[in-house]
XYZ file of C-alpha atoms in Angstrom:
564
model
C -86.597 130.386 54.632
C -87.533 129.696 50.965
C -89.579 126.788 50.065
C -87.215 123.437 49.736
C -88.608 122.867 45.533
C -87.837 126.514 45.197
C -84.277 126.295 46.879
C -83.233 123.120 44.960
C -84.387 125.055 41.523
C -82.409 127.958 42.707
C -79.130 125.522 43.105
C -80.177 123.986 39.971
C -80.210 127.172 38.236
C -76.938 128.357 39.581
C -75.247 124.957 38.508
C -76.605 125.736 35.101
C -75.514 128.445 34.991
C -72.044 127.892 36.174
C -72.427 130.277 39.537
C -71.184 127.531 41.889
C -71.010 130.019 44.754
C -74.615 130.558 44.392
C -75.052 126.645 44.122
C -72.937 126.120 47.078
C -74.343 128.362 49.759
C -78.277 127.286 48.647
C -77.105 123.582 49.041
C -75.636 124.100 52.777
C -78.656 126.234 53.400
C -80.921 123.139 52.537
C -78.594 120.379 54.283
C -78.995 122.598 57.542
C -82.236 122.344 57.861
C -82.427 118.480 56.602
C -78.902 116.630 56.166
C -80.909 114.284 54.466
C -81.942 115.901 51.250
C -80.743 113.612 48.155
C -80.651 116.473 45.732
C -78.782 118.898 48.247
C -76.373 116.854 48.625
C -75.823 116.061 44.933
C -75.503 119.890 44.188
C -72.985 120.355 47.333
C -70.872 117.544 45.862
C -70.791 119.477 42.135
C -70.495 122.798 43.777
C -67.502 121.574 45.624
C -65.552 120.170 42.799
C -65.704 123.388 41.377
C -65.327 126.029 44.199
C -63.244 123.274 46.753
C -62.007 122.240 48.295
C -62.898 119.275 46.148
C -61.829 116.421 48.514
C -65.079 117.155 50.113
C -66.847 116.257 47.043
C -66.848 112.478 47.282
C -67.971 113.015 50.872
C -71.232 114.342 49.525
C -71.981 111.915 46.685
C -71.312 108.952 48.897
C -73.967 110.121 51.410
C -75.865 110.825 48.945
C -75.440 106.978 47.833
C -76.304 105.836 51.228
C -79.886 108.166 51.523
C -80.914 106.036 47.914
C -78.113 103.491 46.314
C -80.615 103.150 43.483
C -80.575 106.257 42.269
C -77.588 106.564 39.539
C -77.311 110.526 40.163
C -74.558 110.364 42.839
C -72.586 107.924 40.906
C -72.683 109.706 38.057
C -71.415 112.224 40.361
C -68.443 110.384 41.778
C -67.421 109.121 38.395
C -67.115 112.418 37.430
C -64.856 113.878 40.560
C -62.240 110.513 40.072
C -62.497 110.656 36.230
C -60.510 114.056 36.562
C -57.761 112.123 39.055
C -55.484 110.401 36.929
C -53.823 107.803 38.938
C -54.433 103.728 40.252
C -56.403 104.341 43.204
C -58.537 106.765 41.365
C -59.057 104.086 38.314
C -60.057 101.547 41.081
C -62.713 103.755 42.501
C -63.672 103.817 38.898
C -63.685 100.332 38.331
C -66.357 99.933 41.401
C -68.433 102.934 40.410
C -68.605 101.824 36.810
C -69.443 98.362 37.745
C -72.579 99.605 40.348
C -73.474 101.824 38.086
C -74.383 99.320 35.101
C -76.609 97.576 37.807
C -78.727 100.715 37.720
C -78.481 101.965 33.775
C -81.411 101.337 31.496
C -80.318 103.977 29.301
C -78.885 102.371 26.132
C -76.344 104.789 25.217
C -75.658 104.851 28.718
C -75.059 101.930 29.452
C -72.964 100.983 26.201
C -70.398 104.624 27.461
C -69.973 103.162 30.972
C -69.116 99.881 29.116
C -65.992 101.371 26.949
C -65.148 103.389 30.018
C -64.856 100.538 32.230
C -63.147 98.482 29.390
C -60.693 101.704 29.276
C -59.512 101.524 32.050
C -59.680 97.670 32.613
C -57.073 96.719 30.314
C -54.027 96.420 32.921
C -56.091 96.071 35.753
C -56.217 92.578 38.425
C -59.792 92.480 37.824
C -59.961 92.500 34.052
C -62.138 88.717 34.038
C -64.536 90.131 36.325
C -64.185 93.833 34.286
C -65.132 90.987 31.301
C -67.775 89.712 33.156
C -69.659 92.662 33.642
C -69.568 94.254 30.589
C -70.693 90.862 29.040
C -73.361 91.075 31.383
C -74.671 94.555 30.333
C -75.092 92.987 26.855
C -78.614 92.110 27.708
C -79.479 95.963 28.717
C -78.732 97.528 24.708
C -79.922 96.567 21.314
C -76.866 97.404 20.292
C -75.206 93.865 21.425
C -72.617 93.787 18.602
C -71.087 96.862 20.642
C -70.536 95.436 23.531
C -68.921 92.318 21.835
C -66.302 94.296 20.210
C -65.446 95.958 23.404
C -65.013 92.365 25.173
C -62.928 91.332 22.533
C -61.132 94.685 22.563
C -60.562 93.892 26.196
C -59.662 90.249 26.408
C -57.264 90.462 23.104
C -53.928 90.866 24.968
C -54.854 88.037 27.302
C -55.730 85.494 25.207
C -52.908 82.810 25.880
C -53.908 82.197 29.513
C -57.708 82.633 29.616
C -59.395 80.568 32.480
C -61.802 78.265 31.020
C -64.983 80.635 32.025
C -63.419 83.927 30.503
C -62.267 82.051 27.229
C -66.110 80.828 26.121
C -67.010 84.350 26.527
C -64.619 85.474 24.590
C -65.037 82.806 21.702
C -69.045 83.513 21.944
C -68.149 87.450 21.502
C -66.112 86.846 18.593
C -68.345 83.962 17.216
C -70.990 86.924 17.126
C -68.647 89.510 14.977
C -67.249 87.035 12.703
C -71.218 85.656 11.943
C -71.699 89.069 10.625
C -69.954 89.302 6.837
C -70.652 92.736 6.735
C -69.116 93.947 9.881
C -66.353 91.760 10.985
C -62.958 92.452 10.070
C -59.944 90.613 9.382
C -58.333 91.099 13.093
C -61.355 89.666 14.482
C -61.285 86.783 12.508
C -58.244 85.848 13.017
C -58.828 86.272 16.943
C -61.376 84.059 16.769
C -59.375 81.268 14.746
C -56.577 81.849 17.890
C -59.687 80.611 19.780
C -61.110 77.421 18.316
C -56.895 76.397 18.263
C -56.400 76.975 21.917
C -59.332 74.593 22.182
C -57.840 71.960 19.887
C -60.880 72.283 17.732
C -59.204 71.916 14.290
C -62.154 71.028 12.158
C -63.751 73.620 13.189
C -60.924 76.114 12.556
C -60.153 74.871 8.795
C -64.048 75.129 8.564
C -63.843 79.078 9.273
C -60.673 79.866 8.223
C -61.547 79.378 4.472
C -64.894 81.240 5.210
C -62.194 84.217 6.443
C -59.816 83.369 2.854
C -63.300 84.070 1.309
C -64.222 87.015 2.880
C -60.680 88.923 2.996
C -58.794 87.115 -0.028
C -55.962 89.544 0.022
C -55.272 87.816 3.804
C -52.586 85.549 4.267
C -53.639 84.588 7.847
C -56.437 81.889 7.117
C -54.537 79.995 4.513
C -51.668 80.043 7.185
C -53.808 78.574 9.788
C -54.693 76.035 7.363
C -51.180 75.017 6.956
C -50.479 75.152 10.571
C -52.997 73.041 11.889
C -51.802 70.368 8.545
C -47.949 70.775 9.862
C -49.232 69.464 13.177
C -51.592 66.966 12.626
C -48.978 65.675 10.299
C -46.982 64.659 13.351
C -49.708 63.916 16.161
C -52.358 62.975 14.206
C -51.961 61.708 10.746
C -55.571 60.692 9.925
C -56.884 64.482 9.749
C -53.957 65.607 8.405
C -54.756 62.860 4.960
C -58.331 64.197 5.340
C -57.584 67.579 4.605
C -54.763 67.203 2.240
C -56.364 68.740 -0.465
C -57.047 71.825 1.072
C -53.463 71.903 2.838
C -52.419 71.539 -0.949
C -54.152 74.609 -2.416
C -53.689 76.311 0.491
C -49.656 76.167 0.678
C -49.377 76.909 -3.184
C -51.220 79.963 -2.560
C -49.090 81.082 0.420
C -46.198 80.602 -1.150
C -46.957 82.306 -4.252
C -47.618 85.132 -2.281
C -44.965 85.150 0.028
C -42.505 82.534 -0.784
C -40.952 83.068 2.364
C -43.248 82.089 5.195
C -42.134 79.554 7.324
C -45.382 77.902 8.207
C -46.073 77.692 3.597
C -42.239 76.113 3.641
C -42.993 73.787 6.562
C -46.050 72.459 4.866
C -43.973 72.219 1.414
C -41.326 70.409 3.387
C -43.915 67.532 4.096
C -45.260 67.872 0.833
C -41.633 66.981 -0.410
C -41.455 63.838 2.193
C -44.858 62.315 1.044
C -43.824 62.384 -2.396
C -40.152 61.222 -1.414
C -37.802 63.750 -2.108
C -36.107 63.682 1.143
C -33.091 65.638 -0.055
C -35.426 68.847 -0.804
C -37.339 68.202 2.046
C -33.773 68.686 3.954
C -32.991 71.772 2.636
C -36.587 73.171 3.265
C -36.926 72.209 6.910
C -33.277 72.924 7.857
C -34.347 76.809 6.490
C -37.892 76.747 8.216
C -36.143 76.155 11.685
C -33.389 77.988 10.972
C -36.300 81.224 9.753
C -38.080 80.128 13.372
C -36.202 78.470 15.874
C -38.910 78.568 18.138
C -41.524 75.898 15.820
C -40.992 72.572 17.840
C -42.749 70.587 15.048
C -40.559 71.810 12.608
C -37.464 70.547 14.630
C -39.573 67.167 15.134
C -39.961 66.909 11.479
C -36.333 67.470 10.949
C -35.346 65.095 13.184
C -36.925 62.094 12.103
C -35.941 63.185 8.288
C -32.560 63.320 9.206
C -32.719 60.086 10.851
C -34.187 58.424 7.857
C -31.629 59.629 6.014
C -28.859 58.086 8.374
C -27.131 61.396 9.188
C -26.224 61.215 13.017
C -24.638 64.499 13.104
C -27.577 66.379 12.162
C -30.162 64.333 13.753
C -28.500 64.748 17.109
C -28.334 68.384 16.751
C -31.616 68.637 15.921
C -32.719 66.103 18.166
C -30.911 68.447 20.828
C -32.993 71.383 19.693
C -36.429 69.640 19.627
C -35.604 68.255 23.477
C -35.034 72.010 24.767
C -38.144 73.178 23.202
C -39.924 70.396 24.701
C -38.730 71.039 28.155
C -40.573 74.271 27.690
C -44.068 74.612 29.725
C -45.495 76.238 26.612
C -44.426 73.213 24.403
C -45.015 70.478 26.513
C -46.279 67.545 24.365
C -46.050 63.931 25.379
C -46.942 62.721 21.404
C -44.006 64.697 20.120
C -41.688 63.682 23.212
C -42.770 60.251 22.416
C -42.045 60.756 18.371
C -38.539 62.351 19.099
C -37.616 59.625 21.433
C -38.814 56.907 18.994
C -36.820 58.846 16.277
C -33.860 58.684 18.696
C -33.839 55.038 19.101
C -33.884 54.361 15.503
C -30.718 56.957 15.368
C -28.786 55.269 18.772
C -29.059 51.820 17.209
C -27.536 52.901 13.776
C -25.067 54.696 15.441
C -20.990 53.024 16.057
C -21.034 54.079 19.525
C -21.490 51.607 22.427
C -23.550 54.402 24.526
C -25.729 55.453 22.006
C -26.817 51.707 21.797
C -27.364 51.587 25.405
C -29.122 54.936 25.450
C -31.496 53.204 22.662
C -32.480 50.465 24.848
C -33.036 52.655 28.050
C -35.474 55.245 25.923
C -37.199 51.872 24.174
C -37.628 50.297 27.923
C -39.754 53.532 28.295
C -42.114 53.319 26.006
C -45.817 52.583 26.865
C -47.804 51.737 24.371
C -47.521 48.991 22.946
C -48.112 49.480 19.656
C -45.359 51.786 19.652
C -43.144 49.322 21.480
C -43.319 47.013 18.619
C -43.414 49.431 16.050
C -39.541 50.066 17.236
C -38.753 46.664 18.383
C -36.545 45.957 15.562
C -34.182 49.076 16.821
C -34.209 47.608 20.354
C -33.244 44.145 18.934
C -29.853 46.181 16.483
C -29.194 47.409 19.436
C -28.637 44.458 21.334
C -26.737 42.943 18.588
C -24.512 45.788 18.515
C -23.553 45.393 22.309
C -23.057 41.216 21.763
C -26.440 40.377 23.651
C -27.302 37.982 21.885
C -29.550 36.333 24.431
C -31.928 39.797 24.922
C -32.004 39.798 21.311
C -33.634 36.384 20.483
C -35.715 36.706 23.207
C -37.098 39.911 21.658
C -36.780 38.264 18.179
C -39.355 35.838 19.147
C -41.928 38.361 19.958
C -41.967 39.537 16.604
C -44.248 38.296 13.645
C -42.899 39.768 10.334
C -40.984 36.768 8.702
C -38.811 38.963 6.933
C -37.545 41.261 10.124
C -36.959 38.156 11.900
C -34.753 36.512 8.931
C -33.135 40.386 8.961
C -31.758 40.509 12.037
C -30.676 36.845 12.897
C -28.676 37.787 9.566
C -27.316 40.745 11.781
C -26.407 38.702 14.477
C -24.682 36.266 12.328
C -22.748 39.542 11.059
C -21.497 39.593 14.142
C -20.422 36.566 15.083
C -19.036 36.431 11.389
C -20.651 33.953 10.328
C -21.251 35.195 6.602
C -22.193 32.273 4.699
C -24.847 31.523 7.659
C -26.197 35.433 7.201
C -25.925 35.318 3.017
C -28.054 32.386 3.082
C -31.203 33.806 5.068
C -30.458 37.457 3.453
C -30.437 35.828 -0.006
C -33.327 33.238 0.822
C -35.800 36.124 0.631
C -35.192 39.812 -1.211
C -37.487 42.179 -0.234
C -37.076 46.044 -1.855
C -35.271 46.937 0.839
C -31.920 48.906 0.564
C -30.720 48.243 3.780
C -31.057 44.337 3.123
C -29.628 44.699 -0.214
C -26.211 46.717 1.365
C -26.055 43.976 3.868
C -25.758 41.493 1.161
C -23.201 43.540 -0.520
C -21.188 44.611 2.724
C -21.036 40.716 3.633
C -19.669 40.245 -0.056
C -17.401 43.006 1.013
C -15.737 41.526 4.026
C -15.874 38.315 2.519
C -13.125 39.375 -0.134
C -15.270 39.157 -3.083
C -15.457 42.721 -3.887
C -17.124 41.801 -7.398
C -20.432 40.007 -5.912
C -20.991 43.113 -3.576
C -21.721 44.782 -7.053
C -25.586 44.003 -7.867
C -26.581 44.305 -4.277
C -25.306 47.749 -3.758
C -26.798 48.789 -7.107
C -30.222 46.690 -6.027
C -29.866 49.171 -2.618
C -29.751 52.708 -4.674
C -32.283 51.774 -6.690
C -35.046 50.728 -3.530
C -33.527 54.249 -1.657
C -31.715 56.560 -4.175
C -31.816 58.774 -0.455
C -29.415 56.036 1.345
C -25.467 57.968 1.209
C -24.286 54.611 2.700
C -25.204 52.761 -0.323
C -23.240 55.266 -2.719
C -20.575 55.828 -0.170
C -19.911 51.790 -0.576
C -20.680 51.602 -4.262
C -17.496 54.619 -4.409
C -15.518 52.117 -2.432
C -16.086 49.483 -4.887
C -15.336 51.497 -8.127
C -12.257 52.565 -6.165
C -11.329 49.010 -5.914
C -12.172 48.422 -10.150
C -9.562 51.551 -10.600
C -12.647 53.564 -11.603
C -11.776 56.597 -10.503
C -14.290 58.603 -12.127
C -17.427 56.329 -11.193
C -16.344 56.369 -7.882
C -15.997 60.239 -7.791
C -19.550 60.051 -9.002
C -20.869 58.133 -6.229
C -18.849 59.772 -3.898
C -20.001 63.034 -4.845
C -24.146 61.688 -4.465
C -23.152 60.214 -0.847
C -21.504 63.862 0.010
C -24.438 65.778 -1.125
C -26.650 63.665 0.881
C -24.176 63.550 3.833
C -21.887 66.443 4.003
C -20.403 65.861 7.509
C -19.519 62.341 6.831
C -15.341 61.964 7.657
C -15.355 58.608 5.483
C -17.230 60.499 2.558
C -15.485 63.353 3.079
C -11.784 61.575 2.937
C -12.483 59.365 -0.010
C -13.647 62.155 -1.738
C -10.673 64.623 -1.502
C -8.409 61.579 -2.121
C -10.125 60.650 -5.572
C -10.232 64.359 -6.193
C -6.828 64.326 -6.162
C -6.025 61.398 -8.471
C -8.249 62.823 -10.890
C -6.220 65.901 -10.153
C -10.020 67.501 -10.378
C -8.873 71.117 -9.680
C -11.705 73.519 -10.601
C -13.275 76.993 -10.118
C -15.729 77.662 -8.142
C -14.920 75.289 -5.125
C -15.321 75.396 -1.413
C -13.029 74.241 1.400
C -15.293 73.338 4.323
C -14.094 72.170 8.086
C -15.444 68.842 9.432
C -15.485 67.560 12.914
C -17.921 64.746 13.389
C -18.977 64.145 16.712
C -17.103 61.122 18.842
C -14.644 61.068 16.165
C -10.462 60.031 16.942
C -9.475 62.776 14.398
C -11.981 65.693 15.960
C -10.691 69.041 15.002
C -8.693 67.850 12.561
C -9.698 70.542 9.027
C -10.455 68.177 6.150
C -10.114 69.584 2.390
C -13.812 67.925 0.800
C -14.512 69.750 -1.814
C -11.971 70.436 -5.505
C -10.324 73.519 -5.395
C -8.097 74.833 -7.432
C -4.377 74.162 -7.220
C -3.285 77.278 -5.385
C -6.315 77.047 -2.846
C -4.742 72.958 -1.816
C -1.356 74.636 -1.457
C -2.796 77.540 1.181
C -5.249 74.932 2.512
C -2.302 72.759 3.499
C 0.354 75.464 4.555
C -2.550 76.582 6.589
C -3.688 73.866 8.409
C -0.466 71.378 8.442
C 2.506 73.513 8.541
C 4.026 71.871 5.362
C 4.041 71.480 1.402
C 1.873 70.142 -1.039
């Protein structure tokens, strides 16, 4: 028998030169005479995945593994037989073989080919964080680190939401490492990383880098996005950063919305923008489009609701009240500062509301708060709310834990209101006048009821002027021209409470009936449907709007079987 060296060259040769017959028969011919023999059994296992039959193939490598585990030849081996199998049992031999193999790699270019490979095939795989892991771990092997970082990244990107806590830092270092190079990182990777340092709740850090990223790719919407994100939210949950950075939320929403004037998160921050500087009624229309543009934005709903609220319209504050609660319930939303806001906002609604539950309901959602600067913040709803339901004892007792000197003179006015004791209630109300239009339309409604229509006057004008946002002020100021026969002042007023509050049955009702003593019939006029919630004439189709003389006679043949 031929010398062992010259046998294995032999083998080599015939490998090399494709002859896997040759290789074959030389490479039993060695194992025969020592089963042993590392590079024997190498060649068998190529031979065999040539020649078959190639299930044998493995058999060799992995002996071949056992004789010397350090030696990456009959990996390399094996990776090559299941790289040619394409199905999952095949990638998880891969997975393993890639993995061991790293451990032994000094090669560079090596090492950085196993790591794509193994990233490959890792992407829908159970073991993707310890896939992560490892190919993290072969950073410190290659010069060539920014490599491996982009295939971590690459890896992790479509798993980002649930990360565990050990997985997510090496994913935010990775990225931290591409987006510290300017002349490398790109726009995705940026914006990756910005994902990160939110899921972390680090917002300074994210305004910090996302106008580094504005900077870098200034054709890139994303960073000034971001910007007005994180403002939207720390609007609502924390108010402090949000003033801090109101500058840059400023520039930042201009831009996005001059270049595209239709992204919800740029009209979401213009919505606020439009509360701070107290145009409610824009404000409306801008956050009633954002939700309706994303349904799915909780804050947005938040920040509707408590508008709507401060503008007194029950309808739409319960609806989107109603939306807000079922986003809330969500796991992915779950939020006890914004469950906390939308109940507060909810108590303030119950207790202006004319329904006995809804004043009960605010009294069993203020019993729940915890904190007690909340708890006084929203005493004074509480305290309407007992009022409302004639406890008069729950109220004082509340009363006297209060220590603004005008709330307290406020509502024992309201409870005088309703034991009707008017002069008692005009006295305290008119005692002390702060800028307050809900004081001032007390004054006027007491006026009202007293008979003396003409002294509710100057109060009700007092009350538009502290809250030109307040339709019950303009709906009772229409009443009162109404009662002066003028028609057309009332129309006016009429007309500003039914812009502000379109689903209003007492707006809606005075309005069509001055409409039709000014026998206002115009082009260019709407008939709408309204059915207010908890309402005796629900269902009931109510003309609010002038139309035109033939569209009243349809409206009413329509709807009521009979002539105009």
């Amino acid at each position: 028998m031929k010398d062992v060296k010259a046998l294995l060259k032999e083998a080599r040769d015939a490998i090399k030169n494709k002859d896997y017959e040759t290789s074959l028969k030389v490479s039993k011919s060695i194992l025969k005479e020592d089963k042993t023999n590392y590079m024997a059994l190498i060649f068998l296992g190529l031979s065999l995945q040539e020649v078959g039959p190639e299930d044998q193939a493995p058999k060799a490598f992995k002996k071949a593994i056992e004789l010397n585990s350090t030696n990456p030849l009959a990996y390399n081996g094996l990776i090559s037989y299941y790289e040619k199998i394409d199905n999952e049992d095949a990638k998880k031999e891969l997975v393993k073989l890639y993995t061991e193999i790293l451990e032994l790699e000094i090669e560079q270019k090596k090492v950085i080919e196993f790591c794509e490979k193994l990233a490959s095939i890792g992407q829908n795989n159970s073991d993707i964080y310890d896939i992560a892991k490892t190919v993290y771990n072969a950073k410190d092997k290659v010069e060539d680190k920014a490599t491996i970082n982009r295939v971590v990244v690459n890896l992790l990107s479509s798993k980002v939401t649930d990360l565990p806590s050990e997985i997510l830092q090496i994913y935010e270092e990775c990225l931290y490492c591409l987006v510290s190079n300017d002349n490398t990182v790109t726009s995705t990777q940026y914006s990756a990383y910005l994902s990160v340092l939110y899921k972390q709740n680090r917002y300074k850090d994210l305004l910090e880098h996302a106008q580094v990223m504005h900077k870098l790719f200034e054709n890139d919407n994303m960073p000034l996005v971001w910007i007005c994100k994180i403002s939207n939210q720390s609007y609502l949950e924390n108010k402090e950063f949000a003033q801090n950075c109101a500058e840059l939320t400023k520039i930042s929403c201009e831009e996005l919305l001059k270049n595209d004037p239709n992204d919800a998160i740029g009209l979401f921050t213009h919505g606020i923008m439009l509360v701070e500087d107290q145009k409610l009624l824009e404000a409306k229309e801008v956050l009633t489009k954002v939700t309706r543009m994303r349904p799915g934005l909780l804050h947005a709903w938040i920040m509707l609701t408590t508008l709507l609220v401060r503008l007194g319209l029950y309808e739409e504050a319960i609806h989107a009240s109603e939306a807000s609660e079922k986003l809330l319930k969500s796991i992915k939303y779950s939020n006890k500062k914004l469950k906390e806001i939308l109940d507060c906002s909810l108590i303030q609604l119950y207790s202006i509301s004319s329904d006995k539950e809804d004043w009960q309901k605010a009294i069993e959602l203020y019993n729940k708060i915890t904190n007690e600067s909340t708890k006084n913040e929203y005493s004074k709803y509480a305290i309407l709310a007992y009022i409302h339901l004639g406890k008069f004892a729950e109220a004082k007792s509340q009363i006297q834990t209060l220590t603004d000197d005008s709330l307290i003179q406020f509502l024992k006015a309201k409870m005088y209101i309703q034991e009707k004791r008017y002069n008692d209630a005009l006295s305290l109300l008119e005692k002390n006048t702060p800028e307050d239009s809900d004081w001032w339309n007390e004054i006027g409604q007491i006026y009202w009821k007293m008979g003396e229509h003409k002294n509710s006057l100057v109060p009700f004008l007092k009350a538009a002027k502290c809250d030109p946002n307040n339709y019950l002020t303009f709906f009772y100021l229409g009443n009162y021209y109404q009662k002066a026969n003028d028609t057309e002042k009332a129309r006016r007023c009429y007309e500003k409470a039914f812009k502000i509050s379109p689903n209003s049955l007492d707006v809606v009702t005075e309005l069509s009936s001055v409409y039709r003593q000014l026998k206002k019939f115009v082009s260019n006029c709407i008939n709408k449907l309204v059915t207010p919630k908890n309402h005796r004439y629900t269902g009931c189709p109510i003309l609010i709007y002038p139309p035109t003389y033939f569209e009243i006679c349809v409206f009413y043949k329509k709807n009521f079987k009979q002539k105009l």
